[in-house]
Structures are given as C-alpha cells and as structure tokens.
PDB file of C-alpha atoms and ligand atoms in Angstrom:
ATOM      1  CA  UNK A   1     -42.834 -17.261  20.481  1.00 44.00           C
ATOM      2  CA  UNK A   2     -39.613 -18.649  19.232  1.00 49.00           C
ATOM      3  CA  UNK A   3     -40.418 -18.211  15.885  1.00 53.00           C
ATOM      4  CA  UNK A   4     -41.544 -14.724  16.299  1.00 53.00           C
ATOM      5  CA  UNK A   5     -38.101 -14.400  17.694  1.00 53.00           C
ATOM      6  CA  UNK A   6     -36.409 -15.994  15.405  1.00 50.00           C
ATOM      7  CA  UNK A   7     -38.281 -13.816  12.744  1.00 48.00           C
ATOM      8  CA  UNK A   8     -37.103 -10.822  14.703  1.00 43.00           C
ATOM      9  CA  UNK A   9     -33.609 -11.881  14.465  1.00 48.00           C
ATOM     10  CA  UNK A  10     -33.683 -12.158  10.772  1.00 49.00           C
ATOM     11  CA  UNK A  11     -35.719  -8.906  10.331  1.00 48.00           C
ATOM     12  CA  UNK A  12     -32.932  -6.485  12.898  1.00 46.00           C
ATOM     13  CA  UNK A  13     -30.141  -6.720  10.102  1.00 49.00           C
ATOM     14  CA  UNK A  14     -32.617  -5.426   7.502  1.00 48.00           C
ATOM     15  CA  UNK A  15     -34.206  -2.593  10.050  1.00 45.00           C
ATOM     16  CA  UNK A  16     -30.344  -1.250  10.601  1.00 49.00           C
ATOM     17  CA  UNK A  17     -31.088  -0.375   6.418  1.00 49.00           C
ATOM     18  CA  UNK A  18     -33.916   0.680   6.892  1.00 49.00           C
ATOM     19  CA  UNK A  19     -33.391   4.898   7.249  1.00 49.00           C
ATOM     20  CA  UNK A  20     -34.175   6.552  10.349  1.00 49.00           C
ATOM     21  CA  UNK A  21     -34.534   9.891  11.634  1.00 49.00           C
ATOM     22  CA  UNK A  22     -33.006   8.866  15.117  1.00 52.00           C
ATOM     23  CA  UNK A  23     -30.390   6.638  14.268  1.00 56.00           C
ATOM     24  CA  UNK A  24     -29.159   7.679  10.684  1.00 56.00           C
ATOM     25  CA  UNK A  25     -25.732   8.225  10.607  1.00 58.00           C
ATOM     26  CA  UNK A  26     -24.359  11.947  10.315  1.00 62.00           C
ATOM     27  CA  UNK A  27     -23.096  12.650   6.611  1.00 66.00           C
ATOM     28  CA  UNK A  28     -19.434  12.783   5.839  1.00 66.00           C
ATOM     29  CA  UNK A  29     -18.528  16.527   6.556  1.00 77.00           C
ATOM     30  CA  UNK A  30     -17.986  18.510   3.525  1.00 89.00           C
ATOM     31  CA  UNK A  31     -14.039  18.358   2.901  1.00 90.00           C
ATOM     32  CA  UNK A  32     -12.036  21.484   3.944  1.00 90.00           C
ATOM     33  CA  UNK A  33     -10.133  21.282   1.034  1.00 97.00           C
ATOM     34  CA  UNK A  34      -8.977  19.429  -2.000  1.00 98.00           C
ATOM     35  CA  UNK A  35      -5.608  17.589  -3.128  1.00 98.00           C
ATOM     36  CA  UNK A  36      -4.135  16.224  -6.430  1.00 98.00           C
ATOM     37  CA  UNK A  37      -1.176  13.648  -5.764  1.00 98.00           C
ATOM     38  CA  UNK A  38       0.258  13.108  -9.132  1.00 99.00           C
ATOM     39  CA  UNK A  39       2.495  10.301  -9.848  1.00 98.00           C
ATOM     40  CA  UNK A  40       5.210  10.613 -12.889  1.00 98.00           C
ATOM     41  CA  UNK A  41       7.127   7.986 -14.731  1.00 98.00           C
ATOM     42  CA  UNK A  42       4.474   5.487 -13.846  1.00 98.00           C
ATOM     43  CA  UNK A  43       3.632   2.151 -14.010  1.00 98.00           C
ATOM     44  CA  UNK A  44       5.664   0.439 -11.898  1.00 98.00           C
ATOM     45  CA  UNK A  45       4.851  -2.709 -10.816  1.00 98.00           C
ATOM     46  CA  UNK A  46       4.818  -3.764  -7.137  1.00 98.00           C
ATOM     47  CA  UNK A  47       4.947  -0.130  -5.922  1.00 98.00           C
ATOM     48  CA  UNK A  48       2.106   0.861  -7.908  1.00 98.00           C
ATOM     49  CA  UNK A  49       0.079  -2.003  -6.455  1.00 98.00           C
ATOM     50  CA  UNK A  50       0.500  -1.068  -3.564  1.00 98.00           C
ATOM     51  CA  UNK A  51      -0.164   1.916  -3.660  1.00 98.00           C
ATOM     52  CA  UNK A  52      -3.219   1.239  -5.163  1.00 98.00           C
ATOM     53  CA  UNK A  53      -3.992  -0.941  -2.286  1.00 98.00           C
ATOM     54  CA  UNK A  54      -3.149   1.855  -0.179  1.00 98.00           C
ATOM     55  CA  UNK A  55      -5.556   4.274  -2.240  1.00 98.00           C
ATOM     56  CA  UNK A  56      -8.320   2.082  -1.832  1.00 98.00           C
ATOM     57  CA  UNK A  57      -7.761   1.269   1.668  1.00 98.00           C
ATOM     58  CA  UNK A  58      -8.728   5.327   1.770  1.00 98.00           C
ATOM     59  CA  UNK A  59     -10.983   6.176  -0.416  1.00 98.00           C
ATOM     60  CA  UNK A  60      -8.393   8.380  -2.305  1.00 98.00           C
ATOM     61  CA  UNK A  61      -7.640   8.932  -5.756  1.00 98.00           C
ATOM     62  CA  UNK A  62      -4.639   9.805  -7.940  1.00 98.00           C
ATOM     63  CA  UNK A  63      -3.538  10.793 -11.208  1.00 99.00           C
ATOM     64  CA  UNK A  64      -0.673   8.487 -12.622  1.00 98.00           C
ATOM     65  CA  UNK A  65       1.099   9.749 -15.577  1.00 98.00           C
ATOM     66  CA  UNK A  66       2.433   7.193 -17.805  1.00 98.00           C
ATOM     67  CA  UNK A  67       5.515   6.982 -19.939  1.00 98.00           C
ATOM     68  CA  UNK A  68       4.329   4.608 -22.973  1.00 98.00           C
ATOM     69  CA  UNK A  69       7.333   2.223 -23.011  1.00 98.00           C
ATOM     70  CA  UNK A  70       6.925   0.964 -19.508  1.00 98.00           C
ATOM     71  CA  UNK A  71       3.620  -0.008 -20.898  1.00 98.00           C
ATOM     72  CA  UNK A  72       3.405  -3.354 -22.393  1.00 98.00           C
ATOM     73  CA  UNK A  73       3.502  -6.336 -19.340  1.00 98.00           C
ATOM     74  CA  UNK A  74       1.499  -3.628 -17.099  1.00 98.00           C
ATOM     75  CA  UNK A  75      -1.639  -3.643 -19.124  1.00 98.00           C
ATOM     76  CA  UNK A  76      -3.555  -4.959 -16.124  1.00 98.00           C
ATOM     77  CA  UNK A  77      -2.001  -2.339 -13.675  1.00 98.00           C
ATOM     78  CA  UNK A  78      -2.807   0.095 -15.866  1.00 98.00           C
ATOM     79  CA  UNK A  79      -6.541  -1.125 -16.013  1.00 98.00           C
ATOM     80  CA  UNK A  80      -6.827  -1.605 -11.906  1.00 98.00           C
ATOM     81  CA  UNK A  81      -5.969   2.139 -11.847  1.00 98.00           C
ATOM     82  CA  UNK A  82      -8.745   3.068 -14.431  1.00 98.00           C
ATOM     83  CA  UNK A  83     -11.530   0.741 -12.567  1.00 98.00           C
ATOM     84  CA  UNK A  84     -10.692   2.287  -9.146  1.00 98.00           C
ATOM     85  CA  UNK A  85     -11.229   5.460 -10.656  1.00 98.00           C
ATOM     86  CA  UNK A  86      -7.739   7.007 -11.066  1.00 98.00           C
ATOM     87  CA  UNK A  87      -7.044   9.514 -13.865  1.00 98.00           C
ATOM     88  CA  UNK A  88      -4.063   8.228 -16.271  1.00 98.00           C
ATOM     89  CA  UNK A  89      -1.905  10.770 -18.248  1.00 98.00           C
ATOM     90  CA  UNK A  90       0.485  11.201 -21.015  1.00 98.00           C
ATOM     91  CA  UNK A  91       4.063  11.280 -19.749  1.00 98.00           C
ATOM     92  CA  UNK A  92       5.865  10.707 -23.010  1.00 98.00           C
ATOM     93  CA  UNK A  93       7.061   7.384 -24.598  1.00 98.00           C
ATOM     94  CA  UNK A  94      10.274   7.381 -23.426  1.00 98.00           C
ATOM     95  CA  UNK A  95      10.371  10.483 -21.176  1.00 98.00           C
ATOM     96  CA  UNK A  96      11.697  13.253 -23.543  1.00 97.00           C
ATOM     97  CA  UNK A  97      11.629  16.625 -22.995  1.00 95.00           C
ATOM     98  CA  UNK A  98       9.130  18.360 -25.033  1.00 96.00           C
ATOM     99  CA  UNK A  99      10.567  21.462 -25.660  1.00 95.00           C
ATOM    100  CA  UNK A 100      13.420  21.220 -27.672  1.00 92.00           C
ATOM    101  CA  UNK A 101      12.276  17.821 -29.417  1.00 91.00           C
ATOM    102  CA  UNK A 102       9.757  19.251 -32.104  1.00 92.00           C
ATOM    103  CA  UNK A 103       8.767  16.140 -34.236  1.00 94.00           C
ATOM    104  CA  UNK A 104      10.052  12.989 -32.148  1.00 96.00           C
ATOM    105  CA  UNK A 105       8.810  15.027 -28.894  1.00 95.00           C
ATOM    106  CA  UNK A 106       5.021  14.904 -30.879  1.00 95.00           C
ATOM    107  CA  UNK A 107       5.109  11.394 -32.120  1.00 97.00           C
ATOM    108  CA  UNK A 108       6.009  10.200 -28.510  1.00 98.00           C
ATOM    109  CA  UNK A 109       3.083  11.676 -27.135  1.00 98.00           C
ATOM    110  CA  UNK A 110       0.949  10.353 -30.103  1.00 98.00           C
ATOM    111  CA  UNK A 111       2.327   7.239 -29.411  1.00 98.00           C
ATOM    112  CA  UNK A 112       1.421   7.066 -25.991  1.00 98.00           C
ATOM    113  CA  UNK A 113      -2.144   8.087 -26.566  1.00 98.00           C
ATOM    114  CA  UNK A 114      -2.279   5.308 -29.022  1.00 98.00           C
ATOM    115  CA  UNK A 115      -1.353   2.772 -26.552  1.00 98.00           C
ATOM    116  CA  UNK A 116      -3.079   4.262 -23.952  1.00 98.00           C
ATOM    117  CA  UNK A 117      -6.213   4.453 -25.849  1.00 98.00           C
ATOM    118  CA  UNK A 118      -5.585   0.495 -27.272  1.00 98.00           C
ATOM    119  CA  UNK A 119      -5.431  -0.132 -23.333  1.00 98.00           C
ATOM    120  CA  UNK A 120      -8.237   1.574 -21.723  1.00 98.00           C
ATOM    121  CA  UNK A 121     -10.654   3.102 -24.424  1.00 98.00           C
ATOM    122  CA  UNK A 122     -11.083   6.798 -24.990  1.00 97.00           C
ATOM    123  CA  UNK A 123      -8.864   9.779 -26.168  1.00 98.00           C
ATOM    124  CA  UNK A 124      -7.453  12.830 -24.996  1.00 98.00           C
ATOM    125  CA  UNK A 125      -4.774  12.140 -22.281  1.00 98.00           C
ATOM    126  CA  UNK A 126      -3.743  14.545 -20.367  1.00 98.00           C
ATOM    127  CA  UNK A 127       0.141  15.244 -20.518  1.00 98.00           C
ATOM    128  CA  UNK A 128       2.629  16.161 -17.975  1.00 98.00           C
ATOM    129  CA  UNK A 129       5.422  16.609 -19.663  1.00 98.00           C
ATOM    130  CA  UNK A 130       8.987  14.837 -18.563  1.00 98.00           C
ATOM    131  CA  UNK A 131      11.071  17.109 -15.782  1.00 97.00           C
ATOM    132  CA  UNK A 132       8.192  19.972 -16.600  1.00 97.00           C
ATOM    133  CA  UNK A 133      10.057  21.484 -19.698  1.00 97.00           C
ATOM    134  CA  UNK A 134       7.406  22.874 -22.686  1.00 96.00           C
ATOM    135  CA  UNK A 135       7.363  25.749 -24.997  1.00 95.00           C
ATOM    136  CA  UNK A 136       5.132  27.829 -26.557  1.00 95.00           C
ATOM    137  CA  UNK A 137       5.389  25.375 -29.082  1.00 95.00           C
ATOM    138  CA  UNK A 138       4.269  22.740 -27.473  1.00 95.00           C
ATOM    139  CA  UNK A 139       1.240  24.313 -25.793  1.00 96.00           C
ATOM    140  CA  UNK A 140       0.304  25.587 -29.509  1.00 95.00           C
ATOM    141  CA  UNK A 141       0.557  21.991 -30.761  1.00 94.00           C
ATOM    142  CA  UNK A 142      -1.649  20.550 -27.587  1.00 95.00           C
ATOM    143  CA  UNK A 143      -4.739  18.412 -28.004  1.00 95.00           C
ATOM    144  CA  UNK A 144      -5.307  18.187 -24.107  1.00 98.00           C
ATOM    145  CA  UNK A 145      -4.579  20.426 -21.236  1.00 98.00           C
ATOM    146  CA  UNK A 146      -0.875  19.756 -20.032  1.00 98.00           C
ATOM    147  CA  UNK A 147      -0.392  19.675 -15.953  1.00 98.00           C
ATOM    148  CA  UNK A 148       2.255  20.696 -14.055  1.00 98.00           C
ATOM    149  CA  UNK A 149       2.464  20.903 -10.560  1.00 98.00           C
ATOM    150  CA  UNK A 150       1.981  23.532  -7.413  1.00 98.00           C
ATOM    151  CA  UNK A 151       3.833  21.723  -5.024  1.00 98.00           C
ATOM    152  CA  UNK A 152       7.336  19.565  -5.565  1.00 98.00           C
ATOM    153  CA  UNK A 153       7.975  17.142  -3.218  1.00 98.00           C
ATOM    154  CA  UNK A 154      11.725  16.053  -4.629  1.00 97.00           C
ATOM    155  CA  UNK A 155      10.524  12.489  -3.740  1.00 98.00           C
ATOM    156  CA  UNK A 156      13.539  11.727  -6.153  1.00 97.00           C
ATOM    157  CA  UNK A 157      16.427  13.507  -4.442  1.00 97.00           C
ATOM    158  CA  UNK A 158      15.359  12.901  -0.829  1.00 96.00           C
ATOM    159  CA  UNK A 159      13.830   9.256  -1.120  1.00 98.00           C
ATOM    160  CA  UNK A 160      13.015   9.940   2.338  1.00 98.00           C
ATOM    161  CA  UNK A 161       9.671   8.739   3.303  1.00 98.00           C
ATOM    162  CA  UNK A 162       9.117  11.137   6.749  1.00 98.00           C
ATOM    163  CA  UNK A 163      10.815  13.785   4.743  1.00 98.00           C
ATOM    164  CA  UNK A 164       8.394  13.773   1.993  1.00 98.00           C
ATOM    165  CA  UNK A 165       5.591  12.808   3.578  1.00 98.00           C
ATOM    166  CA  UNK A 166       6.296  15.962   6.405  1.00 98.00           C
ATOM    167  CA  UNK A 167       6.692  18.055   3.358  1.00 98.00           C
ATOM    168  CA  UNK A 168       3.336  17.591   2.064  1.00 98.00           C
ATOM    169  CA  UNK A 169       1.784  17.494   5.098  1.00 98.00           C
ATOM    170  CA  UNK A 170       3.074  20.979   6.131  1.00 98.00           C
ATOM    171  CA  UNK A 171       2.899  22.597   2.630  1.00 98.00           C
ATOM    172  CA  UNK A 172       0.153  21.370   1.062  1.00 97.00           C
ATOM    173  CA  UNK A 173      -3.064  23.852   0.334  1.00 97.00           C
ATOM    174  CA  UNK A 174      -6.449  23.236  -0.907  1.00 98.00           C
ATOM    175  CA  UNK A 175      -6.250  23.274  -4.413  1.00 98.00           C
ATOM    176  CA  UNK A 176      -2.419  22.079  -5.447  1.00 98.00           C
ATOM    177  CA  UNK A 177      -1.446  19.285  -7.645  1.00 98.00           C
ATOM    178  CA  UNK A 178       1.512  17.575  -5.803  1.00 98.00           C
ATOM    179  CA  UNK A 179       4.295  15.543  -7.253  1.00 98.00           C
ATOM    180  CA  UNK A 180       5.521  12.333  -6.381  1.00 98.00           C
ATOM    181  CA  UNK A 181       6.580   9.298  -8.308  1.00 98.00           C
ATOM    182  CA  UNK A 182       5.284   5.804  -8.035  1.00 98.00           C
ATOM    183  CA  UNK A 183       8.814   3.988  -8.637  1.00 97.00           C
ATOM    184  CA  UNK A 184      10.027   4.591  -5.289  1.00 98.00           C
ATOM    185  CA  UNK A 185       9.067   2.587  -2.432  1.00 98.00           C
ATOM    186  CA  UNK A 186       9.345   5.903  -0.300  1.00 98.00           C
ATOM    187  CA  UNK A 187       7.578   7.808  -2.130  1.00 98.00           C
ATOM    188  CA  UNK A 188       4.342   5.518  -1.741  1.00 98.00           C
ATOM    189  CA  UNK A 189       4.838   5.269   2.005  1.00 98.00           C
ATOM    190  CA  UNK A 190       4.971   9.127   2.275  1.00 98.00           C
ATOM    191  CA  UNK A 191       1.653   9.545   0.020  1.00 98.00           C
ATOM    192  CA  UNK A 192       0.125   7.240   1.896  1.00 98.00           C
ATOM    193  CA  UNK A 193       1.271   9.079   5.409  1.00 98.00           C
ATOM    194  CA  UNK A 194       0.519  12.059   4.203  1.00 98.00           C
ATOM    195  CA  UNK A 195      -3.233  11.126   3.055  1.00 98.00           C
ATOM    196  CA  UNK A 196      -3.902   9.907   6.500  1.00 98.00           C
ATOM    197  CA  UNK A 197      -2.752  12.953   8.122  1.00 98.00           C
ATOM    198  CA  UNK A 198      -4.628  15.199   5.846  1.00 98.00           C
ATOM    199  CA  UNK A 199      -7.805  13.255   5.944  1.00 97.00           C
ATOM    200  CA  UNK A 200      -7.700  13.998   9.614  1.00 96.00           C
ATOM    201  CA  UNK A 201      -8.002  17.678   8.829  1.00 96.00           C
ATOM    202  CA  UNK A 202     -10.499  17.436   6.400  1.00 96.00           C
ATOM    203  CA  UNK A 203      -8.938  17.219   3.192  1.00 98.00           C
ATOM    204  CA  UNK A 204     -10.334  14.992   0.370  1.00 98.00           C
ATOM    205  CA  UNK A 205      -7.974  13.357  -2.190  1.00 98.00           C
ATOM    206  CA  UNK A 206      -9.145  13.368  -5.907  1.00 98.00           C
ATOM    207  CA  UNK A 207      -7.984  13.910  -9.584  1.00 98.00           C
ATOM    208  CA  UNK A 208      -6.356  16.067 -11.625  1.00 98.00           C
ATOM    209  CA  UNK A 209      -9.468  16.565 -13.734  1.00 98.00           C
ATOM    210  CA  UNK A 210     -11.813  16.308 -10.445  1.00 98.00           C
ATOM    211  CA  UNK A 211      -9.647  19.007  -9.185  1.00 98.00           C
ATOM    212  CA  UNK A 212     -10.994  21.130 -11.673  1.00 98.00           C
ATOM    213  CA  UNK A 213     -14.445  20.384 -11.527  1.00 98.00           C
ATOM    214  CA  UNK A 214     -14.416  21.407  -7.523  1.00 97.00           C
ATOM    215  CA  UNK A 215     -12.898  24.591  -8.568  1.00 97.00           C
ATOM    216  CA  UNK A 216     -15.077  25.353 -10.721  1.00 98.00           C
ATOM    217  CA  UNK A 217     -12.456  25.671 -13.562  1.00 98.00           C
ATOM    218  CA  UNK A 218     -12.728  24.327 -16.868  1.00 98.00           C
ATOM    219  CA  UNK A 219      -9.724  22.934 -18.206  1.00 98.00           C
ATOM    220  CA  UNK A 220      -8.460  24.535 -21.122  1.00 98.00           C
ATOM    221  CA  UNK A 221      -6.287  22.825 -24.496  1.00 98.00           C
ATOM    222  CA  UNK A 222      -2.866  24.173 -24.808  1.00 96.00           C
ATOM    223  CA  UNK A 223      -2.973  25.460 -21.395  1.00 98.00           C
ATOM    224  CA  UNK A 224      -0.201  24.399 -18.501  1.00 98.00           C
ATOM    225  CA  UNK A 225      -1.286  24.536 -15.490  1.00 98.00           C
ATOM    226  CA  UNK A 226       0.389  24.551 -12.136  1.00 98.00           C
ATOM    227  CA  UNK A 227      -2.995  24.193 -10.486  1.00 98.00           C
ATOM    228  CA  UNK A 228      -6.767  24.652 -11.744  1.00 98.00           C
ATOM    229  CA  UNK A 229      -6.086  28.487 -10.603  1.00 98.00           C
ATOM    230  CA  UNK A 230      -2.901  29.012 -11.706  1.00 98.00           C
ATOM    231  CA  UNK A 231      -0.826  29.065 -14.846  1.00 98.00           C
ATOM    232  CA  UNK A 232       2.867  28.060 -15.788  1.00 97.00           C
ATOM    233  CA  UNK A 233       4.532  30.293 -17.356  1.00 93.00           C
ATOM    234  CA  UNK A 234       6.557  29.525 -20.264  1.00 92.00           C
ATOM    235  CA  UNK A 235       8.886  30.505 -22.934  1.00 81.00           C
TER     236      UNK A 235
HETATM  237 NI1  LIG B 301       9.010  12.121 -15.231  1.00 53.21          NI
END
C-alpha cells in the first residue's frame, strides 16, 4: 500500500504531461494583431540588458538596429539579442546620413555588415538608416530591404516614460513598426509598459522580418518601407 502510493506520487507529475482531452489547457488565442518595436542607435549596455530581460520576461521580440562603432566591448550583448531571437540591423558605422554621403555613407554600411557578420554569422542586414534620410540613390545601391517606421514615438525629445509608453499604447495598429531607442532608460520602461498593455488586448510582439512574414509580404531589396504594407516615399 505505501509503496503503491508512493509510486502514485511519483507517477501524478508525469500524468499532468501526459495530454488530455479534459484537462488540456486551452491554446494561446490567435493574436489580434501584430507589432514591430524597433530600437535605433543600439547597443547600449545596461539598458539594453535590461531590456532584454524585460523582453524575455514576455515572450516579446525586437529589432535592434546597430550603429557599428558602438560595437566592439558589446559583442556578447549583441549575441544575447541574436540567441533570444531578436532581429539585428544596419544603422550605419557612425550614424551618417545616407543621403547626401555617397561613398563614405556606403562603406559605413559595408562596414557594419562586416562586423556584424564577424559577430553573429550570416549576411544581409537590414538597414534603417540614421534620422530616416535616403535617396533614390541609396535605395538603387541597396543589398537588403531598408526599414523605416509607421509610428514615431519621439522617445528622444520627450524622454518621458508614461508619455511614450501612452503614445504607443493609444496609437499603435496591427501592422506598424514603432520607434524607440535603447539608450534611454525611459524609453525601455515605456516599451516594456506598453507591451504589457497591448498583450492584454491581444497583440503579439515580433520582428521586423516576422512582421512581414504575418503579412504575408515579401520583403523587397532597395525598397523602404514604413511598414510591410506601406512604402516611404523618397526623393
Ligand atoms: Ni539613429
């Protein structure tokens, strides 16, 4: 008898894996929408870990877009993001503007895939490029898709974390690619507001590139886009 019990015991914590019609948990609900949180002039240190803490803590992803000179000494930062699934982008070497910078504008971003590629493994790195300003030019000369965004937060100006936070919270729709950067302490506490409060309504967090895929887009070279459905125009 006691070792039948005993036996029991051991055998419940398996029987909970075992699947049941009665007592198998409902499946997540489909999300009611989908949301890119991009962050620019990334990495930066503590912030970023946290907020990579913060991301994990919720089952979110991001898309961190890197300027190449703040990369050596975050190699491992840069690596946690990749592991936990994050998508990591071009954002220049030294953040330059693209679109009056011709040669040295080109060699930055070749220099940041270079390093980013040495870092991580693989190619093609999506840009963002610094403040938003291409040309023609520089969508002719692409190798990747460049991203821009559908929804500004001004994280930068404001460095208000209910502000920002509030502002995605009442603007965001399914489908945009949001702005923030990682370097401000604010700015990761708003993200991280904001993705609770949207969770709550059913919205799922995910990449840039993953994004696309529930859109049922295909990203295009050369193209800038504010959001998988819609292009930036430029001159
Ligand atoms: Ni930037």
């Amino acid at each position: 008898m006691k070792r039948q019990r005993l036996l029991c015991l051991l055998l419940l914590p398996l029987l909970a894996l075992l699947p049941s019609r009665e007592t198998a948990p409902a499946l997540a609900p489909t999300p009611t929408g989908y949301l890119a949180l991009t962050f620019d002039d990334s990495p930066n240190g503590a912030a970023t870990e946290r907020l990579l803490d913060g991301l994990a803590a919720r089952g979110a992803h991001a898309t961190f877009f890197v300027i190449g000179e703040q990369i050596e000494g975050q190699e491992a930062l840069l690596r946690r993001m990749a592991d936990e699934g994050h998508q990591i982008g071009n954002h220049t070497f030294t953040h330059r503007r693209l679109d009056n910078s011709g040669a040295v504008g080109r060699h930055e971003l070749e220099r940041t895939e270079e390093l980013l590629a040495a870092t991580l493994g693989g190619a093609g790195y999506w840009v963002r490029p610094p403040w938003g300003f291409a040309s023609a030019e520089t969508l002719r000369e692409a190798a990747t898709p460049l991203v821009h965004w559908s929804l500004d937060t001004e994280d930068w100006k404001t460095r208000d974390a209910d502000k920002v936070a509030r502002l995605i919270i009442d603007h965001a729709q399914d489908g945009d690619v949001v702005l923030l950067h990682d370097c401000y302490e604010s700015s990761v506490d708003a993200a991280l507001a904001a993705i609770d409060a949207l969770s709550a309504r059913g919205f799922a967090f995910v990449t840039v590139e993953e994004l696309f895929e529930r859109m049922g887009v295909a990203p295009e070279t050369g193209c800038f886009y504010c959001r998988p459905d819609r292009l930036r125009e430029v001159r």
